[in-house]
Amino acid sequence: MPNELSGVGSHQVNLDVESLHLDNDLRQPYHVPIKYLEGTRDDLPGASHSAARQIKELPPHPTLVFINPKSGGQMGTALLKLFGEVVGVVQVYQLPKQRPDKVLKKIWQNLDAAVREGDEKAWHIQNNLRVVAAGGDGTYSWLLQAISEIGIQPQPPASVIPLGTGNGMSVNLGWGHKASSQWVKSRKSMADMIKGVSTATIRDMDLWSISLTSGLPDQHQQNALQNPHPSQQNGKDDGSKRRRDIPLRDQAPFIDSELPAAIHAQHDGTMQGSHRAGKFTYYFTVGLDAEAAYRFNDVRNQKPYLAKYRWQNIGWYFYEAVATGWLWGAKPLSRKIASVRVRRSQEEDWQELVIPKAVRAIVMINLQTYMGGQDLWGLHEHNTPEEHDKKLVKPIFDDGLLEIVGLKGGLHTSVALSNVSPHIHGVRLGQTSEVEVQFEMQTAGKKGLTHMRLDGEPWAQPFPAKGAAEGPLRVHVKLAGRSRVLINTHNLPGVNAKALQLSNREQQESKPERGESASSSSSDAERAAAAVMAGHHQ
């Protein structure tokens, strides 16, 4: 599960379904009949309640919400109750216990079965459902990946209500930069947010696959797990060593307990070594930026009382960034990388990408701003000699290209992220639809450790020494399809001007025909469903 959810365990906030008025018209436009939710939760009301809640008209905007009640500082629980009042209690799922992949897969099984029996309402729900992730970048990315991986059609478009620390995806798509106190002060404010979800614009966002391959077979992983460090006996850290100091990472190619939920083991009898694979929608970073995030997560997991509020989290993040040596003393990232190859299409030859020695972190980014709306690429600089030399194009999230940006030392990064000038930004390394990075310590006999981060979720990653028998650690990223997302361009409660400025750009620059192409696939599903139902009516 995303790290932002760690420590939640099986915590559930209990809400009494019967405590809400059955005739609450506020919920009617978003209603999903209970029979389609069967098998997704243990607290569904009985048949009498279901009969009393029957709605004759088709709900125009059926909606589901996935929320972590411990997100958003002290507002998570209050927001959970508000979502229940606005959408309907049984349509609000609590993370991490009620996982989006399992919930949506079961709902689609129920809907598919009903459509085959000629149920027009089920067909309507399938083709009009919208889904909300209330959380940070990791939660939203988790939802988008879940929808993609379970293969439901048509894909329900998803929006995000920002309850995390960075909330970069939320800012880019126009849903705001942080949780707003307006939402808990007034039910109308939250009702306006959900109404905004129902009227938001659908767009297709590029989805990326990532694979990590080590020449070491997985038995090295098993050996490390069977012989843990004394500070990790019984499967937990006793606090004698901070997580980042434990030396076991040099004994195994991957520590699965540290990897993001989006990355999982991949087994194929034809492959040698060990493999991990997953998908992402926002960014993949390597280097000091990921290390700072990893250190911050370490603090948050061990001492959650020090990271209860967003302003505390930001402060801790910058403290840990300084602790990595970003301001002084950090070694060039190029000392850990054997090679970087890129290409824009399968038909093109691979091209070597040179990483300057001054670069301390690499960011491969799909959306156009980073860390809550910071412009890494330099969107305002167009038609420069650099663009012509490197064949760069204006970036947008549905162009099939990742932007690869380098961050130098702490001073350069601080100025670039503060956006004090449109002419100071990250180092534009290139744009690509496929990239392969080989990690190998450029010192013979010395193993290496770097840090990586995928859509907000950081981890520590070991890699071999130069000339090691197993060869370098290979990271391969390529375009893997598209997800349907919702963009807001309206002035909703708690949504700041910067978010609206960015979302208007995203809507204008992205291609409507791709949004229509997603809708056209939905139309194909609609026609198929209509044909099935027509057969039942004949």
Coordinates of C-alpha atoms in Angstrom, one line a residue:
M1 CA 0.0 0.0 0.0
P2 CA 1.2 3.6 -0.4
N3 CA 3.5 4.7 2.4
E4 CA 1.1 7.6 3.2
L5 CA -1.3 4.9 4.4
S6 CA 1.3 3.0 6.5
G7 CA 0.4 2.7 10.2
V8 CA -3.3 2.8 9.5
G9 CA -3.6 -1.0 9.6
S10 CA -7.2 -2.2 9.7
H11 CA -8.4 1.0 11.3
Q12 CA -12.0 1.6 10.4
V13 CA -14.2 4.6 11.3
N14 CA -17.7 3.2 12.0
L15 CA -20.6 5.1 10.5
D16 CA -24.2 4.2 11.1
V17 CA -25.9 3.8 7.8
E18 CA -29.4 4.2 9.4
S19 CA -28.4 7.5 11.0
L20 CA -28.7 9.3 7.6
H21 CA -32.1 10.2 6.2
L22 CA -33.2 7.7 3.4
D23 CA -34.8 10.5 1.4
N24 CA -31.7 12.7 1.4
D25 CA -32.0 14.3 -2.0
L26 CA -28.4 15.5 -1.8
R27 CA -27.2 11.9 -2.4
Q28 CA -29.6 11.0 -5.1
P29 CA -27.6 12.2 -8.2
Y30 CA -24.6 10.0 -7.0
H31 CA -26.5 6.9 -6.0
V32 CA -25.2 3.4 -6.7
P33 CA -27.8 0.7 -5.9
I34 CA -26.8 -1.6 -3.1
K35 CA -27.2 -4.7 -5.1
Y36 CA -24.2 -3.7 -7.3
L37 CA -22.1 -3.2 -4.2
E38 CA -22.7 -6.7 -2.7
G39 CA -19.5 -8.5 -1.8
T40 CA -17.4 -5.3 -1.4
R41 CA -18.0 -4.6 2.3
D42 CA -19.4 -6.2 5.4
D43 CA -21.7 -3.4 6.6
L44 CA -24.2 -3.2 3.7
P45 CA -27.8 -2.6 5.0
G46 CA -30.4 -5.2 4.8
A47 CA -33.1 -5.8 2.2
S48 CA -35.7 -3.5 4.0
H49 CA -33.3 -0.5 3.9
S50 CA -32.4 -1.3 0.2
A51 CA -36.1 -1.4 -0.7
A52 CA -36.7 1.9 1.1
R53 CA -33.9 3.6 -0.8
Q54 CA -35.0 2.6 -4.3
I55 CA -34.7 5.5 -6.7
K56 CA -36.8 5.2 -9.8
E57 CA -34.9 7.7 -11.9
L58 CA -31.4 6.8 -13.2
P59 CA -28.8 8.6 -11.1
P60 CA -27.0 11.0 -13.5
H61 CA -23.6 10.9 -11.8
P62 CA -23.1 7.6 -9.8
T63 CA -20.0 8.1 -7.7
L64 CA -17.6 6.1 -5.4
V65 CA -15.1 7.5 -3.0
F66 CA -11.9 5.9 -1.6
I67 CA -10.5 7.7 1.4
N68 CA -7.8 7.2 4.1
P69 CA -9.4 8.7 7.3
K70 CA -6.0 9.4 8.8
S71 CA -5.0 11.6 5.9
G72 CA -5.5 15.4 5.9
G73 CA -4.1 16.0 9.4
Q74 CA -7.0 16.1 11.7
M75 CA -9.7 16.4 9.0
G76 CA -9.7 12.8 7.6
T77 CA -12.5 11.5 9.9
A78 CA -14.6 14.6 9.5
L79 CA -14.3 14.3 5.7
L80 CA -15.2 10.7 5.9
K81 CA -18.5 11.6 7.5
L82 CA -19.1 14.4 5.0
F83 CA -18.5 12.1 2.0
G84 CA -21.1 9.7 3.5
E85 CA -23.6 12.5 3.8
V86 CA -23.0 13.8 0.3
V87 CA -22.5 10.6 -1.7
G88 CA -23.9 7.9 0.5
V89 CA -22.2 5.9 3.4
V90 CA -22.0 2.6 1.6
Q91 CA -20.3 4.3 -1.5
V92 CA -17.4 5.6 0.6
Y93 CA -14.6 3.0 1.0
Q94 CA -11.9 3.3 3.7
L95 CA -8.3 2.7 2.7
P96 CA -6.2 0.6 3.1
K97 CA -8.6 -2.2 4.2
Q98 CA -11.1 -1.7 1.4
R99 CA -8.7 -1.9 -1.6
P100 CA -9.8 -0.2 -4.8
D101 CA -8.7 -3.1 -7.0
K102 CA -10.8 -5.7 -5.1
V103 CA -13.8 -3.3 -4.6
L104 CA -14.0 -2.2 -8.3
K105 CA -13.4 -5.7 -9.6
K106 CA -16.3 -7.1 -7.6
I107 CA -18.6 -4.2 -8.5
W108 CA -17.8 -4.8 -12.2
Q109 CA -18.6 -8.5 -11.8
N110 CA -22.0 -7.6 -10.3
L111 CA -22.7 -5.0 -13.1
D112 CA -21.6 -7.4 -15.9
A113 CA -23.9 -10.1 -14.5
A114 CA -26.8 -7.6 -14.3
V115 CA -26.2 -6.3 -17.8
R116 CA -26.3 -9.8 -19.2
E117 CA -29.7 -10.2 -17.6
G118 CA -30.9 -7.0 -19.3
D119 CA -30.6 -4.6 -16.4
E120 CA -30.6 -1.1 -17.9
K121 CA -29.6 0.6 -14.6
A122 CA -26.5 -1.6 -14.4
W123 CA -25.6 -0.6 -18.0
H124 CA -26.1 3.1 -17.0
I125 CA -23.9 2.8 -13.9
Q126 CA -21.1 1.1 -15.8
N127 CA -20.9 3.9 -18.4
N128 CA -21.4 6.9 -16.1
L129 CA -19.6 5.9 -12.9
R130 CA -16.9 8.4 -11.6
V131 CA -14.4 7.6 -8.8
V132 CA -12.8 9.9 -6.3
A133 CA -9.5 9.2 -4.4
A134 CA -9.3 11.3 -1.2
G135 CA -5.6 11.3 -0.4
G136 CA -2.2 12.2 -1.7
D137 CA -0.4 11.4 -5.0
G138 CA 0.3 7.8 -3.9
T139 CA -3.4 7.2 -3.2
Y140 CA -4.5 8.7 -6.5
S141 CA -1.9 6.8 -8.5
W142 CA -2.9 3.6 -6.7
L143 CA -6.5 4.0 -7.8
L144 CA -5.5 4.7 -11.4
Q145 CA -3.2 1.7 -11.5
A146 CA -5.9 -0.5 -9.9
I147 CA -8.4 0.5 -12.6
S148 CA -5.9 -0.2 -15.3
E149 CA -4.7 -3.6 -14.0
I150 CA -8.0 -5.2 -13.3
G151 CA -9.0 -4.4 -16.9
I152 CA -12.6 -3.2 -16.3
Q153 CA -14.3 -1.6 -19.3
P154 CA -15.2 1.1 -19.8
Q155 CA -12.7 2.6 -17.4
P156 CA -14.3 4.9 -14.9
P157 CA -12.6 8.3 -14.9
A158 CA -11.1 9.3 -11.5
S159 CA -10.5 12.5 -9.7
V160 CA -8.6 13.4 -6.5
I161 CA -9.4 15.3 -3.3
P162 CA -6.0 16.5 -1.9
L163 CA -5.2 15.1 1.6
G164 CA -1.5 14.4 1.2
T165 CA 1.7 16.5 1.5
G166 CA 2.8 17.4 -2.0
N167 CA -0.5 16.8 -3.9
G168 CA 1.2 17.5 -7.2
M169 CA -1.4 15.5 -9.3
S170 CA -4.2 17.4 -7.6
V171 CA -2.7 20.7 -8.3
N172 CA -2.1 19.9 -12.0
L173 CA -5.6 18.6 -12.5
G174 CA -7.3 21.6 -10.7
W175 CA -8.5 20.0 -7.5
G176 CA -6.4 22.2 -5.2
H177 CA -3.1 22.0 -3.3
K178 CA -4.2 20.9 0.2
A179 CA -7.1 19.9 2.3
S180 CA -9.4 22.9 2.9
S181 CA -11.0 23.7 6.2
Q182 CA -14.0 25.0 4.2
W183 CA -14.9 21.4 3.4
V184 CA -15.5 20.5 7.1
K185 CA -17.1 23.8 8.0
S186 CA -19.9 23.4 5.5
R187 CA -21.6 20.4 4.0
K188 CA -22.4 22.6 1.0
S189 CA -18.7 23.1 0.3
M190 CA -18.1 19.3 0.1
A191 CA -21.3 19.0 -2.0
D192 CA -19.9 21.6 -4.4
M193 CA -16.6 19.6 -4.7
I194 CA -18.5 16.4 -5.5
K195 CA -20.7 18.3 -8.0
G196 CA -17.4 19.5 -9.6
V197 CA -16.4 15.8 -10.0
S198 CA -19.7 15.1 -11.9
T199 CA -19.1 18.0 -14.3
A200 CA -15.3 17.7 -14.7
T201 CA -13.7 17.2 -18.1
I202 CA -12.5 13.7 -19.0
R203 CA -9.0 13.3 -20.5
D204 CA -6.6 10.4 -21.2
M205 CA -3.3 10.5 -19.2
D206 CA -0.3 8.5 -20.2
L207 CA 0.4 5.4 -18.1
W208 CA 3.9 4.1 -17.7
S209 CA 5.3 0.7 -16.9
I210 CA 8.5 0.2 -14.9
S211 CA 10.6 -2.9 -14.4
L212 CA 13.7 -3.5 -12.3
T213 CA 15.9 -6.5 -13.2
S214 CA 18.8 -7.9 -11.2
G215 CA 21.2 -10.7 -12.3
L216 CA 20.9 -12.1 -8.8
P217 CA 18.3 -14.8 -8.5
D218 CA 15.5 -14.5 -6.0
Q219 CA 17.0 -17.0 -3.6
H220 CA 19.3 -14.2 -2.5
Q221 CA 16.1 -12.4 -1.6
Q222 CA 15.0 -15.4 0.4
N223 CA 18.3 -15.8 2.2
A224 CA 18.2 -12.1 3.3
L225 CA 14.6 -12.6 4.6
Q226 CA 15.5 -15.8 6.5
N227 CA 18.5 -14.2 8.1
P228 CA 17.4 -10.8 9.1
H229 CA 19.5 -8.2 10.9
P230 CA 19.0 -8.4 14.7
S231 CA 17.1 -5.1 14.6
Q232 CA 14.5 -6.7 12.4
Q233 CA 13.8 -10.0 14.2
N234 CA 10.2 -11.1 14.3
G235 CA 9.5 -9.1 11.1
K236 CA 9.7 -5.7 12.8
D237 CA 12.2 -3.0 13.5
D238 CA 13.0 -2.8 17.2
G239 CA 14.3 0.8 16.9
S240 CA 17.9 -0.1 17.5
K241 CA 18.7 1.0 13.9
R242 CA 16.9 3.5 11.7
R243 CA 15.5 1.8 8.7
R244 CA 17.9 3.5 6.3
D245 CA 21.0 2.2 8.2
I246 CA 20.2 -1.5 8.0
P247 CA 22.9 -3.1 5.9
L248 CA 20.8 -6.0 4.6
R249 CA 20.1 -4.3 1.3
D250 CA 23.5 -5.3 0.1
Q251 CA 22.6 -9.0 0.5
A252 CA 19.4 -9.0 -1.7
P253 CA 18.5 -7.4 -5.0
F254 CA 15.2 -6.2 -3.7
I255 CA 13.6 -5.8 -0.2
D256 CA 10.0 -6.3 -1.1
S257 CA 8.7 -4.9 2.1
E258 CA 10.2 -1.5 1.1
L259 CA 8.9 -1.4 -2.5
P260 CA 5.8 0.7 -3.3
A261 CA 2.5 -1.2 -3.6
A262 CA 2.6 -0.5 -7.4
I263 CA 5.7 -2.7 -7.8
H264 CA 5.5 -6.4 -7.4
A265 CA 7.4 -9.6 -8.2
Q266 CA 7.3 -10.8 -11.8
H267 CA 8.0 -14.5 -12.5
D268 CA 8.7 -16.0 -15.9
G269 CA 10.4 -19.3 -16.4
T270 CA 12.3 -18.0 -19.4
M271 CA 13.9 -15.1 -17.4
Q272 CA 17.1 -15.3 -15.4
G273 CA 17.7 -13.4 -12.2
S274 CA 15.0 -11.5 -10.3
H275 CA 12.4 -9.1 -11.5
R276 CA 10.0 -6.5 -10.1
A277 CA 7.5 -4.6 -12.2
G278 CA 4.7 -2.1 -11.9
K279 CA 3.1 1.1 -13.3
F280 CA 3.0 4.8 -12.6
T281 CA 1.3 7.9 -13.8
Y282 CA 3.1 10.9 -12.3
Y283 CA 6.9 10.5 -11.8
F284 CA 9.8 8.3 -11.2
T285 CA 12.9 9.9 -9.5
V286 CA 16.4 8.7 -8.6
G287 CA 18.9 10.3 -6.3
L288 CA 18.9 12.8 -3.5
D289 CA 15.3 14.0 -4.1
A290 CA 14.1 10.4 -3.5
E291 CA 16.5 10.0 -0.5
A292 CA 15.1 13.1 1.2
A293 CA 11.6 11.7 0.8
Y294 CA 12.7 8.3 2.1
R295 CA 14.2 10.0 5.2
F296 CA 11.1 12.0 5.8
N297 CA 8.9 8.8 5.6
D298 CA 11.3 7.2 8.1
V299 CA 10.5 10.0 10.6
R300 CA 6.8 9.9 9.8
N301 CA 6.6 6.1 10.3
Q302 CA 8.6 6.0 13.5
K303 CA 7.3 9.2 15.2
P304 CA 3.9 10.0 13.6
Y305 CA 3.2 12.6 16.3
L306 CA 6.0 14.8 14.7
A307 CA 4.3 14.7 11.3
K308 CA 0.6 15.3 11.9
Y309 CA 0.2 18.4 9.9
R310 CA 1.1 19.4 6.4
W311 CA 3.3 22.3 7.5
Q312 CA 5.3 19.9 9.7
N313 CA 5.7 17.4 6.9
I314 CA 7.1 20.1 4.6
G315 CA 9.5 21.2 7.3
W316 CA 10.7 17.7 7.9
Y317 CA 11.2 17.1 4.2
F318 CA 13.4 20.1 3.8
Y319 CA 15.4 19.2 6.9
E320 CA 16.0 15.7 5.5
A321 CA 17.0 17.2 2.2
V322 CA 19.7 19.1 3.9
A323 CA 20.7 16.0 5.8
T324 CA 21.4 14.1 2.6
G325 CA 24.2 16.5 1.8
W326 CA 22.3 18.1 -1.1
L327 CA 23.6 21.6 -0.2
W328 CA 27.3 20.4 0.0
G329 CA 29.3 17.2 -0.1
A330 CA 26.9 15.0 -2.2
K331 CA 28.5 12.8 -4.9
P332 CA 27.4 13.1 -8.5
L333 CA 24.7 10.7 -9.5
S334 CA 26.7 9.7 -12.5
R335 CA 29.1 7.7 -10.2
K336 CA 26.2 5.2 -9.7
I337 CA 25.0 5.0 -13.3
A338 CA 26.7 2.9 -16.0
S339 CA 24.5 4.1 -18.8
V340 CA 21.2 5.7 -19.8
R341 CA 19.6 4.9 -23.1
V342 CA 16.4 6.5 -24.6
R343 CA 14.3 6.3 -27.7
R344 CA 11.0 7.9 -28.8
S345 CA 9.6 4.9 -30.6
Q346 CA 10.2 1.2 -31.1
E347 CA 11.3 2.0 -34.7
E348 CA 14.1 4.2 -33.5
D349 CA 17.6 3.2 -32.4
W350 CA 18.6 3.6 -28.8
Q351 CA 20.4 6.9 -28.1
E352 CA 22.9 7.3 -25.2
L353 CA 21.9 10.1 -22.8
V354 CA 24.7 11.8 -21.0
I355 CA 24.1 12.7 -17.3
P356 CA 26.1 15.8 -16.4
K357 CA 28.4 15.4 -13.3
A358 CA 26.6 18.3 -11.6
V359 CA 23.3 16.4 -11.5
R360 CA 22.4 14.9 -8.1
A361 CA 18.9 13.7 -9.0
I362 CA 16.9 12.6 -12.1
V363 CA 13.2 13.2 -12.4
M364 CA 11.2 11.4 -15.1
I365 CA 7.9 13.3 -15.0
N366 CA 4.6 12.9 -16.9
L367 CA 2.7 15.9 -15.5
Q368 CA 4.1 19.3 -16.1
T369 CA 4.8 20.5 -12.5
Y370 CA 6.3 18.8 -9.5
M371 CA 6.0 18.9 -5.7
G372 CA 2.8 20.8 -5.4
G373 CA 3.0 22.8 -8.6
Q374 CA 6.7 23.6 -9.2
D375 CA 7.7 24.0 -12.8
L376 CA 10.8 21.8 -13.3
W377 CA 10.8 21.8 -17.1
G378 CA 10.5 25.6 -17.8
L379 CA 7.1 25.7 -19.5
H380 CA 7.5 29.4 -20.3
E381 CA 10.6 28.9 -22.4
H382 CA 9.7 28.1 -26.0
N383 CA 11.6 28.0 -29.3
T384 CA 15.0 28.1 -27.6
P385 CA 18.2 26.7 -29.3
E386 CA 18.2 23.9 -26.8
E387 CA 14.7 22.8 -27.9
H388 CA 15.8 22.7 -31.5
D389 CA 19.0 20.9 -30.8
K390 CA 17.4 18.2 -28.6
K391 CA 14.2 18.1 -30.6
L392 CA 12.1 19.0 -27.6
V393 CA 8.4 19.6 -27.9
K394 CA 5.9 21.4 -25.6
P395 CA 5.1 18.8 -22.9
I396 CA 1.6 17.6 -22.0
F397 CA 0.5 14.5 -20.2
D398 CA -1.1 12.7 -23.2
D399 CA 1.8 13.1 -25.7
G400 CA 3.3 9.7 -25.1
L401 CA 6.6 11.3 -23.8
L402 CA 8.2 11.5 -20.4
E403 CA 10.3 14.6 -19.6
I404 CA 13.7 13.8 -18.1
V405 CA 14.9 16.5 -15.8
G406 CA 18.1 16.8 -13.8
L407 CA 18.5 18.6 -10.5
K408 CA 21.9 19.9 -9.5
G409 CA 23.0 21.0 -6.0
G410 CA 20.8 22.4 -3.2
L411 CA 21.1 26.0 -4.3
H412 CA 20.1 25.3 -7.9
T413 CA 17.3 23.0 -6.8
S414 CA 15.9 25.5 -4.3
V415 CA 15.8 28.3 -6.8
A416 CA 14.3 26.0 -9.5
L417 CA 11.6 24.8 -7.2
S418 CA 10.8 28.3 -5.9
N419 CA 10.1 29.4 -9.5
V420 CA 11.6 32.8 -8.8
S421 CA 12.3 33.1 -12.5
P422 CA 10.9 31.2 -15.5
H423 CA 14.4 31.0 -16.9
I424 CA 15.7 29.0 -13.9
H425 CA 14.5 25.4 -14.0
G426 CA 15.8 21.9 -13.9
V427 CA 18.3 20.6 -16.5
R428 CA 16.4 19.5 -19.6
L429 CA 18.0 16.1 -20.4
G430 CA 15.4 14.9 -22.9
Q431 CA 12.0 13.5 -23.8
T432 CA 11.3 9.9 -24.4
S433 CA 8.7 7.2 -24.6
E434 CA 11.2 4.5 -23.4
V435 CA 14.3 4.7 -21.2
E436 CA 16.7 2.2 -19.8
V437 CA 19.0 3.0 -16.9
Q438 CA 21.8 0.7 -15.7
F439 CA 23.0 1.1 -12.2
E440 CA 26.5 -0.1 -11.3
M441 CA 28.9 1.5 -8.8
Q442 CA 31.7 3.0 -10.8
T443 CA 34.2 1.6 -8.3
A444 CA 35.3 -2.0 -8.6
G445 CA 34.5 -4.2 -5.6
K446 CA 32.2 -1.7 -3.9
K447 CA 28.4 -2.2 -3.9
G448 CA 26.1 0.8 -4.1
L449 CA 22.9 2.1 -2.6
T450 CA 20.6 4.7 -4.2
H451 CA 17.1 5.9 -3.5
M452 CA 14.1 5.8 -5.9
R453 CA 10.6 7.3 -5.7
L454 CA 7.5 6.3 -7.7
D455 CA 4.5 8.6 -7.5
G456 CA 5.3 9.8 -4.0
E457 CA 6.5 6.4 -2.6
P458 CA 10.3 6.2 -1.9
W459 CA 12.5 3.2 -1.2
A460 CA 16.2 2.4 -0.9
Q461 CA 17.6 0.3 -3.8
P462 CA 20.9 -1.6 -3.7
F463 CA 22.9 -2.3 -6.9
P464 CA 26.1 -4.1 -7.7
A465 CA 29.7 -3.1 -8.0
K466 CA 31.4 -2.5 -11.3
G467 CA 32.3 -5.7 -12.9
A468 CA 30.1 -7.9 -10.6
A469 CA 29.2 -11.3 -12.0
E470 CA 25.5 -10.5 -11.9
G471 CA 25.9 -7.4 -14.1
P472 CA 24.2 -4.0 -13.5
L473 CA 20.7 -3.4 -12.1
R474 CA 18.5 -2.5 -15.0
V475 CA 15.5 -0.1 -14.8
H476 CA 13.3 0.0 -17.8
V477 CA 10.5 2.5 -18.3
K478 CA 8.1 2.7 -21.3
L479 CA 4.7 3.8 -22.3
A480 CA 2.0 1.3 -21.2
G481 CA -1.3 2.8 -22.2
R482 CA -3.6 5.5 -20.7
S483 CA -5.8 6.2 -17.7
R484 CA -8.9 8.3 -17.7
V485 CA -8.6 11.3 -15.4
L486 CA -10.9 14.2 -14.5
I487 CA -9.8 17.8 -14.8
N488 CA -11.5 20.7 -12.9
T489 CA -11.4 24.2 -14.3
H490 CA -14.1 25.7 -12.1
N491 CA -13.7 27.8 -8.9
L492 CA -14.5 25.2 -6.3
P493 CA -14.2 25.6 -2.5
G494 CA -10.6 25.3 -1.4
V495 CA -9.1 25.3 -5.0
N496 CA -6.5 28.0 -5.4
A497 CA -5.8 30.1 -8.4
K498 CA -2.5 28.3 -9.2
A499 CA -4.3 25.0 -9.5
L500 CA -6.9 26.5 -11.8
Q501 CA -4.2 28.1 -14.0
L502 CA -2.4 24.8 -14.4
S503 CA -5.6 22.8 -15.0
N504 CA -6.8 25.2 -17.7
R505 CA -3.4 24.8 -19.4
E506 CA -3.7 21.0 -19.1
Q507 CA -7.2 21.0 -20.6
Q508 CA -6.3 23.3 -23.4
E509 CA -3.0 21.5 -24.4
S510 CA -4.3 18.0 -24.0
K511 CA -6.0 16.4 -27.0
P512 CA -9.9 16.3 -26.8
E513 CA -10.0 13.5 -29.4
R514 CA -8.2 11.2 -26.9
G515 CA -10.7 12.0 -24.3
E516 CA -13.3 11.3 -27.0
S517 CA -11.4 8.1 -27.9
A518 CA -11.8 6.9 -24.3
S519 CA -15.5 7.9 -24.6
S520 CA -15.7 6.1 -27.9
S521 CA -14.4 2.9 -26.2
S522 CA -17.1 3.5 -23.7
S523 CA -19.6 3.9 -26.5
D524 CA -18.5 0.6 -27.9
A525 CA -19.2 -0.9 -24.5
E526 CA -22.5 0.9 -24.4
R527 CA -23.5 -0.5 -27.8
A528 CA -22.5 -4.0 -26.8
A529 CA -24.4 -3.7 -23.5
A530 CA -27.4 -2.3 -25.4
A531 CA -27.3 -5.2 -27.8
V532 CA -27.2 -7.7 -25.0
M533 CA -30.3 -6.0 -23.4
A534 CA -32.1 -5.8 -26.7
G535 CA -31.7 -9.6 -27.0
H536 CA -33.4 -9.9 -23.6
H537 CA -36.3 -7.7 -24.6
Q538 CA -37.0 -9.5 -27.8

